[in-house]
Amino acid sequence: MSISLLARSIVESPTLRLNEKARILRERGEPVIHLGIGEPKNKAPINALLSSAAKLSSGDIKYTPSDGLPSLKKAIIRYTEENYDRVVAPENVIVSAGAKQSLYNILFSILNPQDEVIILAPYWVSYPEMVKMVYGIPVIVAPEDGSLNPRMEDIEHAVSPYTRAIIVNSPNNPSGTVYSREFIAQVVDFCERKKIYLIMDDIYHKLVFDGNKAVPAYQFTRKDVESTMVIVVNGVSKLYGMTGFRIGWVVTNRKLVQVMNNVQAQTTSCTSVVLQAAAEGALNGLQNAVEGLRLTIENNRNVTMQELNSFKGIKTTRPGGTFYCLPDFRAYSNNSEQLSEFLLEKALVVTVPGKEFGMEGYLRLSYAGSVKDITTGIERIKWALDPSSPNEIYIGDRKIVRDWL
Ligand code: PMP
């Protein structure tokens, strides 16, 4: 069988692989706790359901314009005005099958082979793979040891004549870090001066805690949407917990939207009209679902931090947003893949190895699930690793004695 060199070089999505493993164990009746998944447990907002149900029952299920339903784009334009204080035109907006496709289409449309994209560790697992998929080169900028914040000077050092873009994701998956105003201001200024695209992955921008707000990059540029290097990516997955609806979008200059539209038209034609109707319903409906979700997740963050703070061996930075945290487990192991496997095998808890995010020795824990999953999951991890915790535990209805510490 002939498989291309490029396709062969793309790694399996680690989170999807772990989901599959957890599913198989669950099917065997094992009481697995999933602290790996990035999906809240909420139901989709009622307006999303009504709007997509109305579309479905009309029976009129056809192609839409490739860049999205005009009425959905209108809702996105309003969202952009309300949340980013920018008035943009329909020609500045393109809808895709999730922010994932949005990001891929941007990279496909701006990179020539061997062009470089700066990615800040810890990073979302898909960024480097997507850059490779369009024959680009991911250039990783790591934070100082012990920190989860990138430094502007390290970014400046990593920039070369081939740098076309920097991807910034704040609030950040996997660390939950919300980058400071100063940092965002510096990176916007730098990109505008150097004519490097700044791809802002804002997918978690409403999931911010402690009374704070995410800082939109647009705030720091006077340039209008046609001339700024800032590209904004967003979507309904994390905003409304509508991961299965697969709707994301990009706001950028008309030229780039046109090119991305051609790419999309030749690959997917368009996103499903039913799902676009759902996104439109969510965006136009009451926004209390967003705040409800945020409050639930903030409470989960508090519970997670309380549990982790009593776990002496690990170092945790308090997340300012998202539903992830990235504790440093190097006191127990420098090999996060082995550690994650060990925790799944012994404690039946799914975690994601930090290595996948460019942070070896760390594990990503998600607190998108229930409070019970969080407390039981962390209790099991403690039991498996910390000799000062009781050496007997109930996992499901089995009493297990720890015999490895
Ligand atoms: N960016 C980041 C940082 C994410 O975590 C995710 C989803 N896990 C996405 C983009 C993609 O979201 P979507 O479901 O809209 O494709």
CSV table of C-alpha atoms and ligand atoms in Angstrom, one decimal:
chain,number,residue,atom,x,y,z
A,1,MET,CA,0.0,0.0,0.0
A,2,SER,CA,1.3,3.4,-0.9
A,3,ILE,CA,1.1,6.1,1.7
A,4,SER,CA,2.6,9.6,1.2
A,5,LEU,CA,5.6,10.6,3.2
A,6,LEU,CA,3.8,13.6,4.4
A,7,ALA,CA,0.7,11.7,5.6
A,8,ARG,CA,2.9,9.2,7.3
A,9,SER,CA,4.7,11.9,9.3
A,10,ILE,CA,1.4,13.2,10.8
A,11,VAL,CA,0.9,11.8,14.3
A,12,GLU,CA,-2.3,10.4,15.6
A,13,SER,CA,-4.3,12.8,17.8
A,14,PRO,CA,-3.3,11.8,21.3
A,15,THR,CA,-6.5,12.9,22.9
A,16,LEU,CA,-8.6,11.0,20.4
A,17,ARG,CA,-6.4,7.9,21.0
A,18,LEU,CA,-6.9,8.2,24.7
A,19,ASN,CA,-10.7,8.6,24.3
A,20,GLU,CA,-10.7,5.4,22.3
A,21,LYS,CA,-8.7,3.6,25.0
A,22,ALA,CA,-11.0,4.9,27.7
A,23,ARG,CA,-14.0,3.8,25.7
A,24,ILE,CA,-12.7,0.2,25.3
A,25,LEU,CA,-12.0,0.0,29.1
A,26,ARG,CA,-15.5,1.4,29.9
A,27,GLU,CA,-17.1,-1.1,27.6
A,28,ARG,CA,-15.4,-3.8,29.6
A,29,GLY,CA,-17.1,-2.4,32.6
A,30,GLU,CA,-14.0,-0.7,34.1
A,31,PRO,CA,-14.8,2.4,36.2
A,32,VAL,CA,-12.6,4.8,34.1
A,33,ILE,CA,-12.4,8.5,35.0
A,34,HIS,CA,-11.7,10.7,32.1
A,35,LEU,CA,-9.7,13.7,33.0
A,36,GLY,CA,-8.4,13.9,29.4
A,37,ILE,CA,-11.4,15.2,27.6
A,38,GLY,CA,-12.0,18.9,26.6
A,39,GLU,CA,-15.8,18.8,26.5
A,40,PRO,CA,-18.2,20.2,29.1
A,41,LYS,CA,-21.2,18.1,30.0
A,42,ASN,CA,-23.8,20.8,29.3
A,43,LYS,CA,-26.7,20.4,26.9
A,44,ALA,CA,-26.7,22.6,23.8
A,45,PRO,CA,-28.5,25.9,24.3
A,46,ILE,CA,-32.2,25.7,23.5
A,47,ASN,CA,-32.0,28.3,20.8
A,48,ALA,CA,-29.5,26.3,18.9
A,49,LEU,CA,-31.7,23.2,19.1
A,50,LEU,CA,-34.9,25.0,18.0
A,51,SER,CA,-33.1,26.8,15.2
A,52,SER,CA,-31.6,23.6,13.8
A,53,ALA,CA,-34.8,21.6,14.3
A,54,ALA,CA,-36.7,24.3,12.4
A,55,LYS,CA,-34.3,24.0,9.5
A,56,LEU,CA,-34.5,20.2,9.5
A,57,SER,CA,-38.2,20.1,9.6
A,58,SER,CA,-38.4,22.5,6.6
A,59,GLY,CA,-36.9,19.7,4.6
A,60,ASP,CA,-34.9,22.3,2.7
A,61,ILE,CA,-31.4,20.9,3.4
A,62,LYS,CA,-29.1,22.0,0.6
A,63,TYR,CA,-25.7,23.5,0.0
A,64,THR,CA,-25.0,26.9,1.5
A,65,PRO,CA,-22.5,29.5,0.2
A,66,SER,CA,-19.1,28.0,0.8
A,67,ASP,CA,-18.1,30.8,3.3
A,68,GLY,CA,-21.3,30.3,5.3
A,69,LEU,CA,-25.0,31.3,5.5
A,70,PRO,CA,-25.4,35.1,5.2
A,71,SER,CA,-27.6,35.1,8.3
A,72,LEU,CA,-25.0,33.2,10.3
A,73,LYS,CA,-22.3,35.6,9.1
A,74,LYS,CA,-24.6,38.5,10.2
A,75,ALA,CA,-24.7,36.9,13.7
A,76,ILE,CA,-20.9,36.5,13.7
A,77,ILE,CA,-20.5,40.2,12.7
A,78,ARG,CA,-22.7,41.2,15.6
A,79,TYR,CA,-20.7,39.0,17.9
A,80,THR,CA,-17.5,40.5,16.7
A,81,GLU,CA,-18.8,44.0,17.3
A,82,GLU,CA,-20.0,43.2,20.8
A,83,ASN,CA,-17.0,41.3,21.9
A,84,TYR,CA,-14.2,42.8,19.9
A,85,ASP,CA,-15.4,46.3,19.3
A,86,ARG,CA,-14.8,45.9,15.5
A,87,VAL,CA,-17.3,46.4,12.7
A,88,VAL,CA,-16.5,44.1,9.9
A,89,ALA,CA,-18.1,43.2,6.6
A,90,PRO,CA,-19.5,39.8,5.5
A,91,GLU,CA,-16.5,39.6,3.2
A,92,ASN,CA,-14.3,39.5,6.3
A,93,VAL,CA,-15.9,36.4,7.7
A,94,ILE,CA,-15.7,32.7,6.7
A,95,VAL,CA,-17.4,29.9,8.5
A,96,SER,CA,-15.8,26.4,8.6
A,97,ALA,CA,-16.4,23.0,10.2
A,98,GLY,CA,-15.0,23.9,13.5
A,99,ALA,CA,-12.2,26.2,14.5
A,100,LYS,CA,-9.9,23.3,13.6
A,101,GLN,CA,-10.8,23.6,9.9
A,102,SER,CA,-10.6,27.3,10.2
A,103,LEU,CA,-7.0,27.1,11.4
A,104,TYR,CA,-6.0,24.5,8.8
A,105,ASN,CA,-7.5,26.7,6.0
A,106,ILE,CA,-5.6,29.8,7.2
A,107,LEU,CA,-2.3,27.9,7.3
A,108,PHE,CA,-3.0,26.4,3.9
A,109,SER,CA,-3.8,29.8,2.5
A,110,ILE,CA,-0.8,31.8,3.9
A,111,LEU,CA,2.2,29.4,3.9
A,112,ASN,CA,4.5,28.4,1.1
A,113,PRO,CA,6.5,25.2,1.5
A,114,GLN,CA,9.3,25.7,4.2
A,115,ASP,CA,7.7,28.8,5.6
A,116,GLU,CA,7.8,28.9,9.4
A,117,VAL,CA,5.1,29.4,12.0
A,118,ILE,CA,5.9,30.2,15.6
A,119,ILE,CA,4.1,28.1,18.1
A,120,LEU,CA,4.2,28.9,21.8
A,121,ALA,CA,4.7,26.0,24.2
A,122,PRO,CA,2.6,24.7,25.9
A,123,TYR,CA,0.6,24.5,22.6
A,124,TRP,CA,-2.5,22.8,21.4
A,125,VAL,CA,-1.4,19.4,19.9
A,126,SER,CA,-2.8,20.1,16.4
A,127,TYR,CA,-0.9,23.3,15.6
A,128,PRO,CA,2.5,21.7,14.7
A,129,GLU,CA,0.8,18.9,12.8
A,130,MET,CA,-1.3,21.3,10.8
A,131,VAL,CA,1.7,23.4,9.9
A,132,LYS,CA,3.5,20.2,8.7
A,133,MET,CA,0.4,19.2,6.7
A,134,VAL,CA,0.8,22.3,4.5
A,135,TYR,CA,4.6,21.7,4.1
A,136,GLY,CA,5.4,24.4,6.6
A,137,ILE,CA,7.9,24.3,9.5
A,138,PRO,CA,6.6,24.6,13.1
A,139,VAL,CA,9.1,26.6,15.2
A,140,ILE,CA,8.4,26.0,18.9
A,141,VAL,CA,9.2,28.7,21.5
A,142,ALA,CA,9.4,27.2,25.0
A,143,PRO,CA,8.8,29.2,28.2
A,144,GLU,CA,11.5,29.4,30.9
A,145,ASP,CA,11.6,26.3,33.1
A,146,GLY,CA,8.8,26.3,35.6
A,147,SER,CA,6.8,29.0,33.7
A,148,LEU,CA,3.8,28.6,31.4
A,149,ASN,CA,4.1,32.1,29.9
A,150,PRO,CA,6.0,32.8,26.7
A,151,ARG,CA,8.5,35.6,26.6
A,152,MET,CA,8.5,38.2,23.9
A,153,GLU,CA,12.3,38.2,23.7
A,154,ASP,CA,12.3,34.4,23.0
A,155,ILE,CA,9.7,35.0,20.2
A,156,GLU,CA,11.9,37.7,18.7
A,157,HIS,CA,14.9,35.3,18.7
A,158,ALA,CA,12.9,32.6,16.9
A,159,VAL,CA,11.7,34.9,14.1
A,160,SER,CA,13.5,34.4,10.8
A,161,PRO,CA,12.9,35.8,7.2
A,162,TYR,CA,10.7,32.8,6.7
A,163,THR,CA,8.4,33.4,9.6
A,164,ARG,CA,4.8,34.0,8.2
A,165,ALA,CA,2.7,33.7,11.4
A,166,ILE,CA,2.6,33.3,15.1
A,167,ILE,CA,-0.2,31.4,16.7
A,168,VAL,CA,-1.4,32.6,20.1
A,169,ASN,CA,-4.0,30.8,22.1
A,170,SER,CA,-5.1,32.6,25.2
A,171,PRO,CA,-6.8,31.4,27.4
A,172,ASN,CA,-4.5,28.5,26.6
A,173,ASN,CA,-5.1,24.9,26.0
A,174,PRO,CA,-3.4,23.0,27.8
A,175,SER,CA,-2.3,25.2,30.7
A,176,GLY,CA,-5.3,27.4,31.3
A,177,THR,CA,-3.0,30.4,31.3
A,178,VAL,CA,-4.5,33.8,30.3
A,179,TYR,CA,-1.7,35.9,28.8
A,180,SER,CA,-1.2,39.4,30.2
A,181,ARG,CA,-2.3,42.6,28.4
A,182,GLU,CA,1.3,43.6,28.2
A,183,PHE,CA,2.2,40.4,26.4
A,184,ILE,CA,-0.7,40.6,23.9
A,185,ALA,CA,0.1,44.3,23.3
A,186,GLN,CA,3.8,43.5,22.6
A,187,VAL,CA,3.0,40.6,20.2
A,188,VAL,CA,0.5,42.6,18.3
A,189,ASP,CA,2.9,45.5,17.9
A,190,PHE,CA,5.7,43.2,16.8
A,191,CYS,CA,3.5,41.4,14.2
A,192,GLU,CA,2.2,44.6,12.8
A,193,ARG,CA,5.8,46.0,12.4
A,194,LYS,CA,7.2,42.8,11.0
A,195,LYS,CA,4.2,42.0,8.7
A,196,ILE,CA,3.8,38.6,10.3
A,197,TYR,CA,0.3,37.2,10.7
A,198,LEU,CA,-0.9,36.9,14.3
A,199,ILE,CA,-3.4,34.1,14.4
A,200,MET,CA,-5.4,34.5,17.6
A,201,ASP,CA,-7.1,31.3,18.5
A,202,ASP,CA,-9.8,32.8,20.7
A,203,ILE,CA,-11.8,29.6,21.1
A,204,TYR,CA,-11.7,29.9,25.0
A,205,HIS,CA,-12.1,33.6,25.2
A,206,LYS,CA,-15.3,33.5,27.3
A,207,LEU,CA,-14.0,30.9,29.7
A,208,VAL,CA,-12.1,33.3,31.9
A,209,PHE,CA,-12.3,33.3,35.8
A,210,ASP,CA,-11.9,35.5,38.8
A,211,GLY,CA,-13.8,38.4,37.3
A,212,ASN,CA,-11.2,38.9,34.5
A,213,LYS,CA,-11.8,39.1,30.8
A,214,ALA,CA,-9.7,37.9,27.8
A,215,VAL,CA,-7.9,40.7,26.1
A,216,PRO,CA,-8.8,41.0,22.4
A,217,ALA,CA,-5.7,41.5,20.2
A,218,TYR,CA,-7.7,44.1,18.2
A,219,GLN,CA,-7.5,46.4,21.2
A,220,PHE,CA,-3.8,47.0,20.5
A,221,THR,CA,-3.9,48.0,16.8
A,222,ARG,CA,-5.2,51.0,15.1
A,223,LYS,CA,-5.3,49.3,11.8
A,224,ASP,CA,-8.6,48.2,10.3
A,225,VAL,CA,-9.5,44.6,9.5
A,226,GLU,CA,-8.2,45.0,5.9
A,227,SER,CA,-4.7,46.0,6.9
A,228,THR,CA,-4.1,44.5,10.3
A,229,MET,CA,-2.0,41.3,10.6
A,230,VAL,CA,-4.4,40.1,13.4
A,231,ILE,CA,-6.5,37.1,12.4
A,232,VAL,CA,-9.2,36.1,14.8
A,233,VAL,CA,-10.5,32.5,15.1
A,234,ASN,CA,-13.5,31.5,17.2
A,235,GLY,CA,-16.4,29.1,17.2
A,236,VAL,CA,-19.3,27.6,19.1
A,237,SER,CA,-17.5,24.5,20.5
A,238,LYS,CA,-16.2,26.0,23.8
A,239,LEU,CA,-18.4,29.1,23.8
A,240,TYR,CA,-21.6,27.1,24.2
A,241,GLY,CA,-20.2,23.6,24.7
A,242,MET,CA,-21.4,22.8,21.2
A,243,THR,CA,-18.4,20.6,20.2
A,244,GLY,CA,-20.5,18.2,18.1
A,245,PHE,CA,-22.0,21.0,15.9
A,246,ARG,CA,-18.6,21.7,14.3
A,247,ILE,CA,-18.9,25.4,13.6
A,248,GLY,CA,-16.0,27.8,13.7
A,249,TRP,CA,-15.1,31.0,11.9
A,250,VAL,CA,-12.4,33.4,10.9
A,251,VAL,CA,-12.4,37.2,10.8
A,252,THR,CA,-9.7,38.6,8.6
A,253,ASN,CA,-9.0,40.7,5.5
A,254,ARG,CA,-11.1,40.2,2.3
A,255,LYS,CA,-8.3,38.8,0.2
A,256,LEU,CA,-7.5,36.1,2.6
A,257,VAL,CA,-11.2,35.2,3.1
A,258,GLN,CA,-11.5,34.9,-0.7
A,259,VAL,CA,-8.6,32.5,-0.9
A,260,MET,CA,-9.8,30.5,2.0
A,261,ASN,CA,-13.2,30.4,0.4
A,262,ASN,CA,-11.7,28.9,-2.8
A,263,VAL,CA,-9.8,26.3,-0.7
A,264,GLN,CA,-13.0,25.4,1.2
A,265,ALA,CA,-15.1,25.3,-1.9
A,266,GLN,CA,-12.7,22.8,-3.4
A,267,THR,CA,-12.5,20.6,-0.3
A,268,THR,CA,-15.8,20.6,1.7
A,269,SER,CA,-18.1,22.9,-0.4
A,270,CYS,CA,-19.6,24.2,2.8
A,271,THR,CA,-20.5,23.3,6.4
A,272,SER,CA,-23.9,21.6,7.0
A,273,VAL,CA,-26.8,24.0,6.8
A,274,VAL,CA,-28.4,22.4,9.8
A,275,LEU,CA,-25.4,23.0,12.0
A,276,GLN,CA,-25.0,26.5,10.7
A,277,ALA,CA,-28.6,27.1,11.7
A,278,ALA,CA,-27.8,25.8,15.2
A,279,ALA,CA,-24.8,28.2,15.5
A,280,GLU,CA,-26.9,31.1,14.3
A,281,GLY,CA,-29.6,30.2,16.9
A,282,ALA,CA,-27.0,30.1,19.7
A,283,LEU,CA,-25.4,33.4,18.7
A,284,ASN,CA,-28.7,35.2,18.4
A,285,GLY,CA,-30.4,33.6,21.4
A,286,LEU,CA,-30.1,34.5,25.1
A,287,GLN,CA,-26.5,34.4,26.2
A,288,ASN,CA,-27.1,33.1,29.7
A,289,ALA,CA,-25.9,29.6,28.7
A,290,VAL,CA,-22.4,31.1,28.2
A,291,GLU,CA,-22.3,32.5,31.7
A,292,GLY,CA,-23.9,29.4,33.2
A,293,LEU,CA,-21.2,27.2,31.6
A,294,ARG,CA,-18.5,29.6,32.7
A,295,LEU,CA,-19.7,29.5,36.3
A,296,THR,CA,-19.8,25.7,36.4
A,297,ILE,CA,-16.3,25.5,35.0
A,298,GLU,CA,-14.9,28.1,37.4
A,299,ASN,CA,-16.3,26.1,40.3
A,300,ASN,CA,-14.7,23.0,38.8
A,301,ARG,CA,-11.4,24.9,38.6
A,302,ASN,CA,-11.7,25.8,42.3
A,303,VAL,CA,-12.4,22.2,43.3
A,304,THR,CA,-9.5,21.0,41.1
A,305,MET,CA,-7.1,23.5,42.7
A,306,GLN,CA,-8.2,22.6,46.2
A,307,GLU,CA,-7.5,18.9,45.5
A,308,LEU,CA,-4.2,19.5,43.7
A,309,ASN,CA,-2.9,21.9,46.3
A,310,SER,CA,-3.0,19.1,48.9
A,311,PHE,CA,-0.8,17.0,46.6
A,312,LYS,CA,2.6,17.9,47.8
A,313,GLY,CA,4.8,16.4,45.1
A,314,ILE,CA,3.3,18.3,42.1
A,315,LYS,CA,3.5,22.0,41.2
A,316,THR,CA,0.4,23.5,39.8
A,317,THR,CA,-0.1,27.0,38.3
A,318,ARG,CA,-3.7,28.2,38.9
A,319,PRO,CA,-5.5,28.4,35.5
A,320,GLY,CA,-7.1,31.7,34.8
A,321,GLY,CA,-9.4,30.2,32.1
A,322,THR,CA,-10.4,27.1,30.0
A,323,PHE,CA,-11.1,23.7,31.5
A,324,TYR,CA,-7.5,22.5,31.7
A,325,CYS,CA,-4.6,22.7,34.0
A,326,LEU,CA,-1.1,21.5,33.5
A,327,PRO,CA,0.6,20.4,36.7
A,328,ASP,CA,4.4,19.6,36.8
A,329,PHE,CA,4.8,15.9,37.7
A,330,ARG,CA,8.6,15.8,37.4
A,331,ALA,CA,8.9,14.9,41.0
A,332,TYR,CA,7.4,11.5,40.0
A,333,SER,CA,8.6,11.0,36.5
A,334,ASN,CA,10.3,12.8,33.6
A,335,ASN,CA,8.4,10.6,31.1
A,336,SER,CA,4.9,11.9,30.8
A,337,GLU,CA,3.8,9.2,28.4
A,338,GLN,CA,4.8,6.4,30.8
A,339,LEU,CA,3.3,8.3,33.7
A,340,SER,CA,0.0,8.7,31.9
A,341,GLU,CA,0.0,5.0,30.9
A,342,PHE,CA,0.8,4.0,34.5
A,343,LEU,CA,-2.1,6.1,35.8
A,344,LEU,CA,-4.5,4.6,33.4
A,345,GLU,CA,-3.4,1.1,34.1
A,346,LYS,CA,-3.2,1.4,37.9
A,347,ALA,CA,-5.8,4.1,38.8
A,348,LEU,CA,-8.0,3.9,35.7
A,349,VAL,CA,-7.7,7.7,35.2
A,350,VAL,CA,-7.1,9.3,31.8
A,351,THR,CA,-4.7,12.2,31.7
A,352,VAL,CA,-2.9,13.6,28.6
A,353,PRO,CA,1.0,13.5,28.6
A,354,GLY,CA,2.5,16.9,28.6
A,355,LYS,CA,5.0,15.8,26.0
A,356,GLU,CA,2.1,16.2,23.4
A,357,PHE,CA,2.0,19.9,24.2
A,358,GLY,CA,5.7,20.4,24.3
A,359,MET,CA,5.9,20.2,28.1
A,360,GLU,CA,7.6,16.9,29.0
A,361,GLY,CA,7.2,15.9,32.7
A,362,TYR,CA,3.8,17.6,32.9
A,363,LEU,CA,0.3,16.1,32.6
A,364,ARG,CA,-2.8,17.9,31.4
A,365,LEU,CA,-5.9,17.4,33.5
A,366,SER,CA,-9.3,18.5,32.3
A,367,TYR,CA,-11.9,19.8,34.7
A,368,ALA,CA,-14.7,19.9,32.2
A,369,GLY,CA,-16.4,16.9,33.7
A,370,SER,CA,-18.3,16.5,37.0
A,371,VAL,CA,-17.0,17.5,40.4
A,372,LYS,CA,-17.2,13.9,41.5
A,373,ASP,CA,-15.0,12.8,38.6
A,374,ILE,CA,-12.5,15.5,39.5
A,375,THR,CA,-12.3,14.7,43.2
A,376,THR,CA,-12.2,10.9,42.7
A,377,GLY,CA,-9.8,11.1,39.8
A,378,ILE,CA,-7.3,13.3,41.7
A,379,GLU,CA,-7.7,11.0,44.8
A,380,ARG,CA,-6.8,8.0,42.7
A,381,ILE,CA,-3.7,9.8,41.1
A,382,LYS,CA,-2.5,10.7,44.6
A,383,TRP,CA,-3.0,7.1,45.8
A,384,ALA,CA,-1.0,5.8,42.8
A,385,LEU,CA,1.9,8.2,43.3
A,386,ASP,CA,2.1,9.6,46.8
A,387,PRO,CA,3.5,7.3,49.4
A,388,SER,CA,1.9,9.5,52.2
A,389,SER,CA,-1.6,8.8,50.9
A,390,PRO,CA,-3.5,5.7,52.3
A,391,ASN,CA,-2.4,2.6,50.5
A,392,GLU,CA,-5.8,1.1,50.0
A,393,ILE,CA,-8.5,2.6,47.8
A,394,TYR,CA,-11.8,1.6,46.3
A,395,ILE,CA,-11.9,1.7,42.5
A,396,GLY,CA,-15.5,1.1,41.6
A,397,ASP,CA,-16.5,-1.7,44.0
A,398,ARG,CA,-13.0,-3.3,44.1
A,399,LYS,CA,-10.7,-2.6,47.1
A,400,ILE,CA,-7.1,-2.2,45.8
A,401,VAL,CA,-4.0,-2.3,47.8
A,402,ARG,CA,-1.0,-0.3,46.5
A,403,ASP,CA,2.1,-2.5,46.3
A,404,TRP,CA,4.5,-0.5,44.2
A,405,LEU,CA,5.7,2.4,46.5
B,1,PMP,N1,-8.2,25.5,19.3
B,1,PMP,C1,-8.0,25.0,20.5
B,1,PMP,C2,-6.9,25.6,21.3
B,1,PMP,C3,-8.7,23.9,20.9
B,1,PMP,O1,-8.5,23.4,22.2
B,1,PMP,C4,-9.7,23.3,20.1
B,1,PMP,C5,-10.6,22.2,20.5
B,1,PMP,N2,-10.1,21.3,21.4
B,1,PMP,C6,-9.9,23.9,18.8
B,1,PMP,C7,-9.1,25.0,18.4
B,1,PMP,C8,-10.9,23.4,17.8
B,1,PMP,O2,-12.2,23.6,18.2
B,1,PMP,P1,-13.4,23.1,17.2
B,1,PMP,O3,-14.1,22.1,18.0
B,1,PMP,O4,-14.1,24.4,16.9
B,1,PMP,O5,-12.8,22.6,15.9
